[in-house]
């Protein structure tokens, strides 16, 4: 382990040439996502008054963004961000402006809302993945790159902390649809600033390298988007990361809508921005603390324990008496948010060979987004027949069950490994190779 006095610092990351120039506009554009998700929910509630409609539109936004994510990533890899991000950002911004107009007053047409939401999700520019690609391009040192990724994760949590507060300020002078309009402006301006940075332009000039072009044989391989088990060094670890990520996405997507209904039930729907900000603040603090500590338990065990804590905490929200208590609880529970996502990526990364780590991380991300979409759509229907307090234990139980299964599997795997030193030398050598 690197001695503490030699550990890379956040200051060293920010001093890398070109970082401030691309990072500031990238975070400005990503701030849109901290606004839009909650603004969309509140705007649909404002214009239709139906939580079933909210669940449908939120589900469509997440579903289109998730399902088409591999296609958008493929287009960026093939043609470069300079050619692909401008039309994505433009169409996404126009769709958000259309949603602003439709939902500004009550009586918005559901079909039009659903269509515009689908376009906004389908064209959402992946500024997060592009930012991480630029980090990797500019920071060759692995230790410094790890700190750069940590900085990026915490910054993203702060975005989801600041976004709801900004939306709350806008709602003092206008309807929640104003947040959609601001989100459209941020995504367009942020994308333009990112693409005019020297880092983005230098990345684009390196795209045509012939070594990245697929061969004729590679084009004929079946199902190239599915996980390739030949490159899994720890199948159980990879599947655990994907399963817990999906369950975490489901619980967070569900809780976002449950929180709105809970606050409205108590006549304080505007205070939901404080609830979401408290959860994001807890997640940011948890991420900083988690990254600063050394852990004896393996990533799979840590992931399961974090999932049990998050699921149990969300289930306990059924017992809180009001919005302030809910915000306090989710601040504490949110401490598990960033660590659970970080650990899922780490577990997936160590479960595959070096050439497939990006694909493994993409599966974790896709599972999380898909779970969030399913959760939002399901809870939207659930709220038409039951109060929000009844929903917290149900969604919490999903993550508890999945995490419990992962913990049991991790324990079984651990007991199996303890027996391996007594096996034949060839078997032991194979086991050692897989752990690397």
CSV table of C-alpha atoms in Angstrom, one decimal:
chain,number,residue,atom,x,y,z
A,1,UNK,CA,0.0,0.0,0.0
A,2,UNK,CA,1.2,3.5,-0.9
A,3,UNK,CA,2.5,5.4,2.2
A,4,UNK,CA,0.1,8.2,3.3
A,5,UNK,CA,2.6,11.0,2.6
A,6,UNK,CA,2.9,9.8,-1.0
A,7,UNK,CA,-0.8,9.4,-1.7
A,8,UNK,CA,-2.2,11.5,-4.5
A,9,UNK,CA,-4.3,14.5,-3.5
A,10,UNK,CA,-7.3,16.2,-4.9
A,11,UNK,CA,-5.1,19.3,-5.5
A,12,UNK,CA,-2.7,17.2,-7.6
A,13,UNK,CA,-5.7,16.0,-9.7
A,14,UNK,CA,-6.9,19.6,-10.3
A,15,UNK,CA,-3.4,20.7,-11.3
A,16,UNK,CA,-3.2,18.3,-14.2
A,17,UNK,CA,-3.0,20.3,-17.4
A,18,UNK,CA,-6.4,20.7,-19.1
A,19,UNK,CA,-8.5,19.4,-16.2
A,20,UNK,CA,-10.2,22.7,-15.0
A,21,UNK,CA,-11.0,23.6,-18.6
A,22,UNK,CA,-13.1,20.5,-19.3
A,23,UNK,CA,-14.3,19.7,-15.8
A,24,UNK,CA,-16.1,23.0,-15.0
A,25,UNK,CA,-18.4,22.9,-18.1
A,26,UNK,CA,-18.9,19.2,-17.7
A,27,UNK,CA,-20.2,19.6,-14.2
A,28,UNK,CA,-22.3,22.5,-15.3
A,29,UNK,CA,-24.0,20.3,-17.9
A,30,UNK,CA,-24.3,17.4,-15.5
A,31,UNK,CA,-26.1,19.8,-13.0
A,32,UNK,CA,-29.0,19.5,-15.4
A,33,UNK,CA,-29.5,15.9,-14.4
A,34,UNK,CA,-29.6,17.0,-10.8
A,35,UNK,CA,-32.6,19.3,-11.7
A,36,UNK,CA,-34.5,17.4,-14.4
A,37,UNK,CA,-35.4,14.2,-12.6
A,38,UNK,CA,-37.2,15.9,-9.7
A,39,UNK,CA,-38.5,18.7,-11.9
A,40,UNK,CA,-40.1,16.2,-14.2
A,41,UNK,CA,-41.9,14.5,-11.4
A,42,UNK,CA,-43.1,17.7,-9.9
A,43,UNK,CA,-44.1,19.1,-13.3
A,44,UNK,CA,-46.2,16.1,-14.1
A,45,UNK,CA,-47.9,16.2,-10.7
A,46,UNK,CA,-48.5,20.0,-11.3
A,47,UNK,CA,-50.1,19.6,-14.7
A,48,UNK,CA,-52.0,16.3,-14.4
A,49,UNK,CA,-52.3,15.6,-10.6
A,50,UNK,CA,-51.9,11.9,-11.2
A,51,UNK,CA,-49.2,9.7,-9.8
A,52,UNK,CA,-49.9,7.1,-12.4
A,53,UNK,CA,-49.0,9.6,-15.0
A,54,UNK,CA,-45.9,10.5,-13.0
A,55,UNK,CA,-44.8,6.9,-12.9
A,56,UNK,CA,-45.4,6.5,-16.6
A,57,UNK,CA,-43.4,9.6,-17.6
A,58,UNK,CA,-40.6,9.0,-15.2
A,59,UNK,CA,-40.4,5.4,-16.2
A,60,UNK,CA,-40.3,6.4,-19.9
A,61,UNK,CA,-37.5,8.9,-19.3
A,62,UNK,CA,-35.4,6.3,-17.4
A,63,UNK,CA,-36.2,3.5,-19.8
A,64,UNK,CA,-35.3,5.3,-23.0
A,65,UNK,CA,-32.2,6.7,-21.4
A,66,UNK,CA,-31.1,3.2,-20.2
A,67,UNK,CA,-32.1,1.1,-23.2
A,68,UNK,CA,-30.4,3.4,-25.7
A,69,UNK,CA,-27.4,4.1,-23.6
A,70,UNK,CA,-25.3,1.4,-25.4
A,71,UNK,CA,-26.2,2.9,-28.7
A,72,UNK,CA,-25.2,6.4,-27.7
A,73,UNK,CA,-22.0,5.2,-26.3
A,74,UNK,CA,-21.3,3.2,-29.5
A,75,UNK,CA,-21.9,6.4,-31.6
A,76,UNK,CA,-19.5,8.4,-29.4
A,77,UNK,CA,-16.8,5.7,-29.6
A,78,UNK,CA,-17.2,5.4,-33.3
A,79,UNK,CA,-17.5,9.0,-34.4
A,80,UNK,CA,-16.1,10.9,-31.4
A,81,UNK,CA,-17.8,13.4,-29.0
A,82,UNK,CA,-17.4,16.4,-31.2
A,83,UNK,CA,-19.7,15.0,-33.9
A,84,UNK,CA,-22.2,13.1,-31.7
A,85,UNK,CA,-22.8,15.2,-28.5
A,86,UNK,CA,-24.1,18.4,-30.2
A,87,UNK,CA,-27.1,16.7,-31.8
A,88,UNK,CA,-27.8,14.8,-28.6
A,89,UNK,CA,-27.7,17.9,-26.4
A,90,UNK,CA,-29.7,19.9,-28.9
A,91,UNK,CA,-32.6,17.4,-29.2
A,92,UNK,CA,-32.5,16.7,-25.4
A,93,UNK,CA,-32.7,20.5,-24.7
A,94,UNK,CA,-35.6,21.0,-27.2
A,95,UNK,CA,-37.5,18.1,-25.7
A,96,UNK,CA,-37.1,19.7,-22.2
A,97,UNK,CA,-38.3,23.0,-23.5
A,98,UNK,CA,-41.3,21.3,-25.0
A,99,UNK,CA,-42.0,19.6,-21.6
A,100,UNK,CA,-41.7,23.0,-20.0
A,101,UNK,CA,-44.4,24.5,-22.3
A,102,UNK,CA,-46.8,21.5,-21.9
A,103,UNK,CA,-46.6,21.3,-18.1
A,104,UNK,CA,-46.4,25.0,-17.2
A,105,UNK,CA,-50.1,25.1,-16.5
A,106,UNK,CA,-52.6,22.4,-15.4
A,107,UNK,CA,-54.3,20.2,-17.9
A,108,UNK,CA,-51.2,19.0,-19.8
A,109,UNK,CA,-51.9,16.2,-22.4
A,110,UNK,CA,-50.4,12.9,-21.2
A,111,UNK,CA,-49.6,11.7,-24.7
A,112,UNK,CA,-47.6,14.7,-25.5
A,113,UNK,CA,-45.9,14.5,-22.1
A,114,UNK,CA,-45.0,10.9,-22.7
A,115,UNK,CA,-43.7,11.6,-26.2
A,116,UNK,CA,-41.5,14.5,-25.2
A,117,UNK,CA,-40.2,12.6,-22.2
A,118,UNK,CA,-39.2,9.7,-24.4
A,119,UNK,CA,-37.3,12.0,-26.7
A,120,UNK,CA,-35.5,13.7,-23.8
A,121,UNK,CA,-34.5,10.3,-22.4
A,122,UNK,CA,-33.4,8.9,-25.8
A,123,UNK,CA,-31.2,11.8,-26.6
A,124,UNK,CA,-29.7,12.5,-23.1
A,125,UNK,CA,-26.0,13.2,-23.7
A,126,UNK,CA,-23.8,10.9,-21.5
A,127,UNK,CA,-21.7,13.7,-20.1
A,128,UNK,CA,-20.7,11.5,-17.1
A,129,UNK,CA,-19.1,8.7,-19.2
A,130,UNK,CA,-17.5,11.2,-21.5
A,131,UNK,CA,-16.0,13.0,-18.5
A,132,UNK,CA,-14.6,9.7,-17.1
A,133,UNK,CA,-13.1,9.0,-20.6
A,134,UNK,CA,-11.4,12.4,-20.5
A,135,UNK,CA,-10.0,11.7,-17.0
A,136,UNK,CA,-8.5,8.5,-18.3
A,137,UNK,CA,-7.1,10.3,-21.3
A,138,UNK,CA,-5.4,13.0,-19.2
A,139,UNK,CA,-4.3,11.1,-16.1
A,140,UNK,CA,-2.1,8.1,-17.0
A,141,UNK,CA,-1.0,7.4,-13.4
A,142,UNK,CA,-3.3,4.8,-11.8
A,143,UNK,CA,-3.1,6.2,-8.3
A,144,UNK,CA,-3.9,9.7,-9.4
A,145,UNK,CA,-6.7,8.3,-11.7
A,146,UNK,CA,-8.3,6.6,-8.7
A,147,UNK,CA,-8.4,9.9,-6.8
A,148,UNK,CA,-9.8,11.6,-10.0
A,149,UNK,CA,-12.6,9.1,-10.1
A,150,UNK,CA,-13.3,9.7,-6.4
A,151,UNK,CA,-13.4,13.5,-7.0
A,152,UNK,CA,-15.8,12.9,-9.9
A,153,UNK,CA,-18.2,10.7,-7.9
A,154,UNK,CA,-18.3,13.2,-5.0
A,155,UNK,CA,-18.9,16.1,-7.4
A,156,UNK,CA,-21.8,14.2,-8.9
A,157,UNK,CA,-23.3,13.7,-5.5
A,158,UNK,CA,-23.0,17.4,-4.8
A,159,UNK,CA,-24.7,18.0,-8.1
A,160,UNK,CA,-27.7,16.0,-6.9
A,161,UNK,CA,-27.5,17.9,-3.6
A,162,UNK,CA,-27.4,21.3,-5.3
A,163,UNK,CA,-30.0,20.6,-8.1
A,164,UNK,CA,-33.0,20.1,-5.8
A,165,UNK,CA,-32.1,23.2,-3.8
A,166,UNK,CA,-31.9,25.2,-7.0
A,167,UNK,CA,-35.2,23.8,-8.1
A,168,UNK,CA,-36.7,24.8,-4.7
A,169,UNK,CA,-35.5,28.4,-5.3
A,170,UNK,CA,-37.1,28.4,-8.7
A,171,UNK,CA,-40.4,27.2,-7.4
A,172,UNK,CA,-40.6,30.3,-5.2
A,173,UNK,CA,-41.2,32.4,-8.3
A,174,UNK,CA,-42.6,29.9,-10.8
A,175,UNK,CA,-43.9,26.4,-11.4
A,176,UNK,CA,-41.6,23.4,-11.3
A,177,UNK,CA,-41.5,23.4,-15.1
A,178,UNK,CA,-39.0,26.3,-14.7
A,179,UNK,CA,-36.5,23.7,-13.6
A,180,UNK,CA,-36.9,21.8,-16.9
A,181,UNK,CA,-36.2,25.1,-18.8
A,182,UNK,CA,-33.1,25.7,-16.7
A,183,UNK,CA,-32.0,22.1,-17.2
A,184,UNK,CA,-32.2,22.5,-21.0
A,185,UNK,CA,-30.0,25.6,-20.8
A,186,UNK,CA,-27.4,23.9,-18.6
A,187,UNK,CA,-27.1,20.8,-20.8
A,188,UNK,CA,-26.6,22.9,-24.0
A,189,UNK,CA,-24.1,25.4,-22.4
A,190,UNK,CA,-22.2,22.7,-20.5
A,191,UNK,CA,-21.9,20.4,-23.6
A,192,UNK,CA,-20.7,23.3,-25.7
A,193,UNK,CA,-18.1,24.3,-23.1
A,194,UNK,CA,-16.9,20.7,-22.7
A,195,UNK,CA,-16.5,20.1,-26.5
A,196,UNK,CA,-14.5,23.3,-27.0
A,197,UNK,CA,-11.9,22.2,-24.4
A,198,UNK,CA,-8.5,21.1,-25.6
A,199,UNK,CA,-8.9,17.7,-23.9
A,200,UNK,CA,-12.1,16.9,-25.9
A,201,UNK,CA,-10.5,18.0,-29.1
A,202,UNK,CA,-7.4,16.0,-28.5
A,203,UNK,CA,-9.5,12.9,-27.7
A,204,UNK,CA,-11.4,13.4,-30.9
A,205,UNK,CA,-8.2,13.4,-33.0
A,206,UNK,CA,-7.2,10.0,-31.6
A,207,UNK,CA,-10.5,8.3,-32.5
A,208,UNK,CA,-9.5,7.2,-36.1
A,209,UNK,CA,-6.8,4.8,-34.9
A,210,UNK,CA,-7.1,1.6,-37.0
A,211,UNK,CA,-6.5,-0.6,-34.0
A,212,UNK,CA,-10.0,0.0,-32.6
A,213,UNK,CA,-11.8,-1.1,-35.8
A,214,UNK,CA,-13.5,-4.5,-35.5
A,215,UNK,CA,-12.3,-7.2,-37.9
A,216,UNK,CA,-14.6,-9.2,-40.1
A,217,UNK,CA,-14.4,-12.1,-37.7
A,218,UNK,CA,-15.4,-9.8,-34.7
A,219,UNK,CA,-18.4,-8.6,-36.6
A,220,UNK,CA,-19.7,-12.2,-36.9
A,221,UNK,CA,-19.4,-13.0,-33.2
A,222,UNK,CA,-22.9,-13.5,-31.7
A,223,UNK,CA,-24.4,-11.2,-29.1
A,224,UNK,CA,-21.4,-8.9,-28.6
A,225,UNK,CA,-23.3,-6.7,-26.1
A,226,UNK,CA,-24.0,-9.6,-23.7
A,227,UNK,CA,-21.6,-10.3,-20.8
A,228,UNK,CA,-18.8,-12.7,-22.2
A,229,UNK,CA,-18.4,-15.4,-19.6
A,230,UNK,CA,-15.0,-16.3,-21.1
A,231,UNK,CA,-13.6,-13.1,-19.6
A,232,UNK,CA,-15.2,-13.4,-16.2
A,233,UNK,CA,-12.6,-14.3,-13.5
A,234,UNK,CA,-15.2,-14.3,-10.8
A,235,UNK,CA,-18.7,-14.9,-12.2
A,236,UNK,CA,-20.4,-14.7,-8.7
A,237,UNK,CA,-18.8,-11.4,-8.0
A,238,UNK,CA,-19.9,-9.9,-11.3
A,239,UNK,CA,-23.4,-11.1,-11.0
A,240,UNK,CA,-23.6,-9.9,-7.4
A,241,UNK,CA,-22.5,-6.4,-8.5
A,242,UNK,CA,-25.1,-6.3,-11.2
A,243,UNK,CA,-27.9,-7.7,-9.0
A,244,UNK,CA,-27.2,-5.3,-6.1
A,245,UNK,CA,-26.9,-2.4,-8.5
A,246,UNK,CA,-30.3,-3.1,-10.0
A,247,UNK,CA,-31.9,-3.5,-6.6
A,248,UNK,CA,-30.3,-0.2,-5.5
A,249,UNK,CA,-31.6,1.6,-8.6
A,250,UNK,CA,-35.0,0.2,-7.9
A,251,UNK,CA,-35.1,1.3,-4.3
A,252,UNK,CA,-33.8,4.8,-5.1
A,253,UNK,CA,-36.1,5.3,-8.0
A,254,UNK,CA,-39.0,4.2,-6.0
A,255,UNK,CA,-38.1,6.3,-2.9
A,256,UNK,CA,-37.9,9.4,-5.1
A,257,UNK,CA,-41.6,9.1,-6.0
A,258,UNK,CA,-42.6,7.9,-2.5
A,259,UNK,CA,-41.0,11.0,-1.0
A,260,UNK,CA,-43.0,13.3,-3.2
A,261,UNK,CA,-46.2,11.6,-2.3
A,262,UNK,CA,-45.3,11.5,1.4
A,263,UNK,CA,-44.6,15.3,1.4
A,264,UNK,CA,-47.8,16.1,-0.6
A,265,UNK,CA,-49.8,13.9,1.9
A,266,UNK,CA,-48.6,16.3,4.6
A,267,UNK,CA,-49.2,19.5,2.6
A,268,UNK,CA,-45.5,20.2,2.2
A,269,UNK,CA,-44.7,19.0,-1.4
A,270,UNK,CA,-42.2,21.9,-1.8
A,271,UNK,CA,-40.1,20.5,1.1
A,272,UNK,CA,-39.3,17.4,-1.0
A,273,UNK,CA,-36.3,19.2,-2.4
A,274,UNK,CA,-34.9,19.3,1.1
A,275,UNK,CA,-35.4,15.6,1.5
A,276,UNK,CA,-33.6,14.8,-1.8
A,277,UNK,CA,-30.8,17.2,-0.9
A,278,UNK,CA,-30.4,15.7,2.5
A,279,UNK,CA,-30.1,12.2,1.0
A,280,UNK,CA,-27.5,13.5,-1.6
A,281,UNK,CA,-25.5,15.2,1.2
A,282,UNK,CA,-25.4,12.0,3.2
A,283,UNK,CA,-24.3,10.1,0.1
A,284,UNK,CA,-21.5,12.6,-0.6
A,285,UNK,CA,-20.2,12.5,3.0
A,286,UNK,CA,-20.4,8.7,3.0
A,287,UNK,CA,-18.4,8.5,-0.3
A,288,UNK,CA,-15.6,10.6,1.1
A,289,UNK,CA,-15.4,8.7,4.4
A,290,UNK,CA,-15.7,5.3,2.6
A,291,UNK,CA,-12.8,6.1,0.2
A,292,UNK,CA,-10.6,7.3,3.1
A,293,UNK,CA,-10.8,4.1,5.0
A,294,UNK,CA,-9.1,0.7,4.6
A,295,UNK,CA,-11.4,-2.3,4.7
A,296,UNK,CA,-10.6,-5.9,5.6
A,297,UNK,CA,-13.8,-7.4,4.2
A,298,UNK,CA,-13.9,-8.2,0.5
A,299,UNK,CA,-15.8,-6.1,-1.9
A,300,UNK,CA,-18.6,-8.6,-2.2
A,301,UNK,CA,-19.2,-8.7,1.5
A,302,UNK,CA,-19.0,-5.0,1.8
A,303,UNK,CA,-21.5,-4.6,-1.0
A,304,UNK,CA,-24.0,-6.9,0.7
A,305,UNK,CA,-23.7,-5.2,4.1
A,306,UNK,CA,-24.2,-1.8,2.5
A,307,UNK,CA,-27.2,-3.1,0.7
A,308,UNK,CA,-28.7,-4.5,3.9
A,309,UNK,CA,-28.2,-1.1,5.7
A,310,UNK,CA,-29.7,0.9,2.8
A,311,UNK,CA,-32.6,-1.4,2.4
A,312,UNK,CA,-33.4,-1.5,6.1
A,313,UNK,CA,-33.1,2.2,6.4
A,314,UNK,CA,-35.5,2.9,3.5
A,315,UNK,CA,-38.0,0.4,5.0
A,316,UNK,CA,-37.8,2.3,8.3
A,317,UNK,CA,-39.1,5.4,6.6
A,318,UNK,CA,-42.6,4.0,7.0
A,319,UNK,CA,-42.3,4.9,10.7
A,320,UNK,CA,-41.3,8.6,10.4
A,321,UNK,CA,-44.0,11.1,11.5
A,322,UNK,CA,-43.2,13.9,9.1
A,323,UNK,CA,-41.1,15.5,6.4
A,324,UNK,CA,-38.3,16.8,8.7
A,325,UNK,CA,-37.9,13.3,10.2
A,326,UNK,CA,-37.9,11.7,6.7
A,327,UNK,CA,-35.1,14.1,5.6
A,328,UNK,CA,-33.1,13.3,8.7
A,329,UNK,CA,-33.5,9.5,8.2
A,330,UNK,CA,-32.6,9.7,4.5
A,331,UNK,CA,-29.5,11.8,5.3
A,332,UNK,CA,-28.3,8.9,7.5
A,333,UNK,CA,-29.4,6.2,5.1
A,334,UNK,CA,-27.9,8.2,2.2
A,335,UNK,CA,-24.4,7.6,3.7
A,336,UNK,CA,-24.6,4.1,2.1
A,337,UNK,CA,-25.5,5.5,-1.4
A,338,UNK,CA,-22.2,6.5,-2.9
A,339,UNK,CA,-20.3,3.6,-1.2
A,340,UNK,CA,-22.7,1.0,-2.6
A,341,UNK,CA,-22.3,2.3,-6.1
A,342,UNK,CA,-18.5,2.6,-5.8
A,343,UNK,CA,-18.2,-0.9,-4.4
A,344,UNK,CA,-20.4,-2.4,-7.2
A,345,UNK,CA,-18.1,-0.8,-9.8
A,346,UNK,CA,-15.0,-2.1,-8.0
A,347,UNK,CA,-16.4,-5.6,-7.7
A,348,UNK,CA,-17.3,-5.7,-11.3
A,349,UNK,CA,-13.9,-4.4,-12.2
A,350,UNK,CA,-12.1,-7.1,-10.3
A,351,UNK,CA,-14.4,-9.9,-11.6
A,352,UNK,CA,-13.3,-9.6,-15.3
A,353,UNK,CA,-10.1,-9.5,-17.3
A,354,UNK,CA,-8.5,-6.2,-18.0
A,355,UNK,CA,-9.8,-5.8,-21.5
A,356,UNK,CA,-13.5,-6.1,-20.4
A,357,UNK,CA,-13.6,-3.7,-17.4
A,358,UNK,CA,-15.4,-0.9,-19.3
A,359,UNK,CA,-18.1,-3.4,-20.4
A,360,UNK,CA,-18.5,-4.7,-16.9
A,361,UNK,CA,-18.9,-1.2,-15.5
A,362,UNK,CA,-21.5,-0.5,-18.2
A,363,UNK,CA,-23.6,-3.5,-17.1
A,364,UNK,CA,-23.5,-2.2,-13.5
A,365,UNK,CA,-24.6,1.2,-14.7
A,366,UNK,CA,-27.3,-0.1,-17.0
A,367,UNK,CA,-28.7,-2.4,-14.2
A,368,UNK,CA,-28.9,0.6,-11.8
A,369,UNK,CA,-30.7,2.8,-14.4
A,370,UNK,CA,-33.1,0.0,-15.4
A,371,UNK,CA,-33.9,-0.7,-11.7
A,372,UNK,CA,-34.6,2.9,-11.2
A,373,UNK,CA,-37.0,3.1,-14.1
A,374,UNK,CA,-38.9,-0.1,-13.1
A,375,UNK,CA,-39.1,1.3,-9.5
A,376,UNK,CA,-40.6,4.6,-10.6
A,377,UNK,CA,-43.1,3.1,-12.9
A,378,UNK,CA,-44.2,0.5,-10.3
A,379,UNK,CA,-44.6,2.9,-7.5
A,380,UNK,CA,-46.6,5.3,-9.7
A,381,UNK,CA,-49.2,2.5,-10.0
A,382,UNK,CA,-48.8,1.5,-6.4
A,383,UNK,CA,-49.7,5.0,-5.2
A,384,UNK,CA,-53.1,4.8,-6.9
A,385,UNK,CA,-54.2,2.1,-4.4
A,386,UNK,CA,-52.0,2.6,-1.3
A,387,UNK,CA,-50.4,5.4,0.8
A,388,UNK,CA,-46.7,6.1,0.4
A,389,UNK,CA,-46.0,4.8,3.9
A,390,UNK,CA,-46.9,1.3,2.8
A,391,UNK,CA,-44.4,1.5,-0.1
A,392,UNK,CA,-41.2,2.1,1.8
A,393,UNK,CA,-41.1,-1.4,3.5
A,394,UNK,CA,-41.8,-3.1,0.2
A,395,UNK,CA,-39.1,-1.5,-1.8
A,396,UNK,CA,-36.6,-1.8,1.1
A,397,UNK,CA,-37.3,-5.5,1.3
A,398,UNK,CA,-36.2,-6.0,-2.3
A,399,UNK,CA,-32.7,-4.7,-1.6
A,400,UNK,CA,-32.6,-6.6,1.7
A,401,UNK,CA,-33.4,-9.9,0.0
A,402,UNK,CA,-30.9,-9.4,-2.8
A,403,UNK,CA,-28.2,-8.3,-0.4
A,404,UNK,CA,-28.9,-11.1,1.9
A,405,UNK,CA,-28.5,-13.6,-0.9
A,406,UNK,CA,-25.2,-12.0,-2.0
A,407,UNK,CA,-23.9,-12.1,1.6
A,408,UNK,CA,-24.8,-15.8,1.9
A,409,UNK,CA,-23.1,-16.5,-1.5
A,410,UNK,CA,-20.0,-14.6,-0.4
A,411,UNK,CA,-19.8,-16.6,2.8
A,412,UNK,CA,-20.1,-19.9,0.9
A,413,UNK,CA,-17.4,-18.8,-1.5
A,414,UNK,CA,-15.2,-17.8,1.4
A,415,UNK,CA,-15.6,-21.2,3.0
A,416,UNK,CA,-14.8,-22.9,-0.3
A,417,UNK,CA,-11.6,-21.0,-0.7
A,418,UNK,CA,-10.4,-21.9,2.7
A,419,UNK,CA,-10.3,-25.6,1.6
A,420,UNK,CA,-8.3,-24.9,-1.5
A,421,UNK,CA,-4.8,-24.9,0.1
A,422,UNK,CA,-5.2,-28.6,0.8
A,423,UNK,CA,-6.0,-29.4,-2.8
A,424,UNK,CA,-3.6,-30.4,-5.5
A,425,UNK,CA,-0.9,-28.0,-6.6
A,426,UNK,CA,-2.4,-27.6,-10.1
A,427,UNK,CA,-5.8,-26.7,-8.6
A,428,UNK,CA,-4.1,-24.2,-6.2
A,429,UNK,CA,-2.3,-22.5,-9.0
A,430,UNK,CA,-5.6,-22.1,-11.0
A,431,UNK,CA,-7.2,-20.6,-7.9
A,432,UNK,CA,-4.4,-18.1,-7.4
A,433,UNK,CA,-4.6,-17.1,-11.1
A,434,UNK,CA,-8.3,-16.4,-10.8
A,435,UNK,CA,-7.9,-14.2,-7.8
A,436,UNK,CA,-5.5,-11.9,-9.7
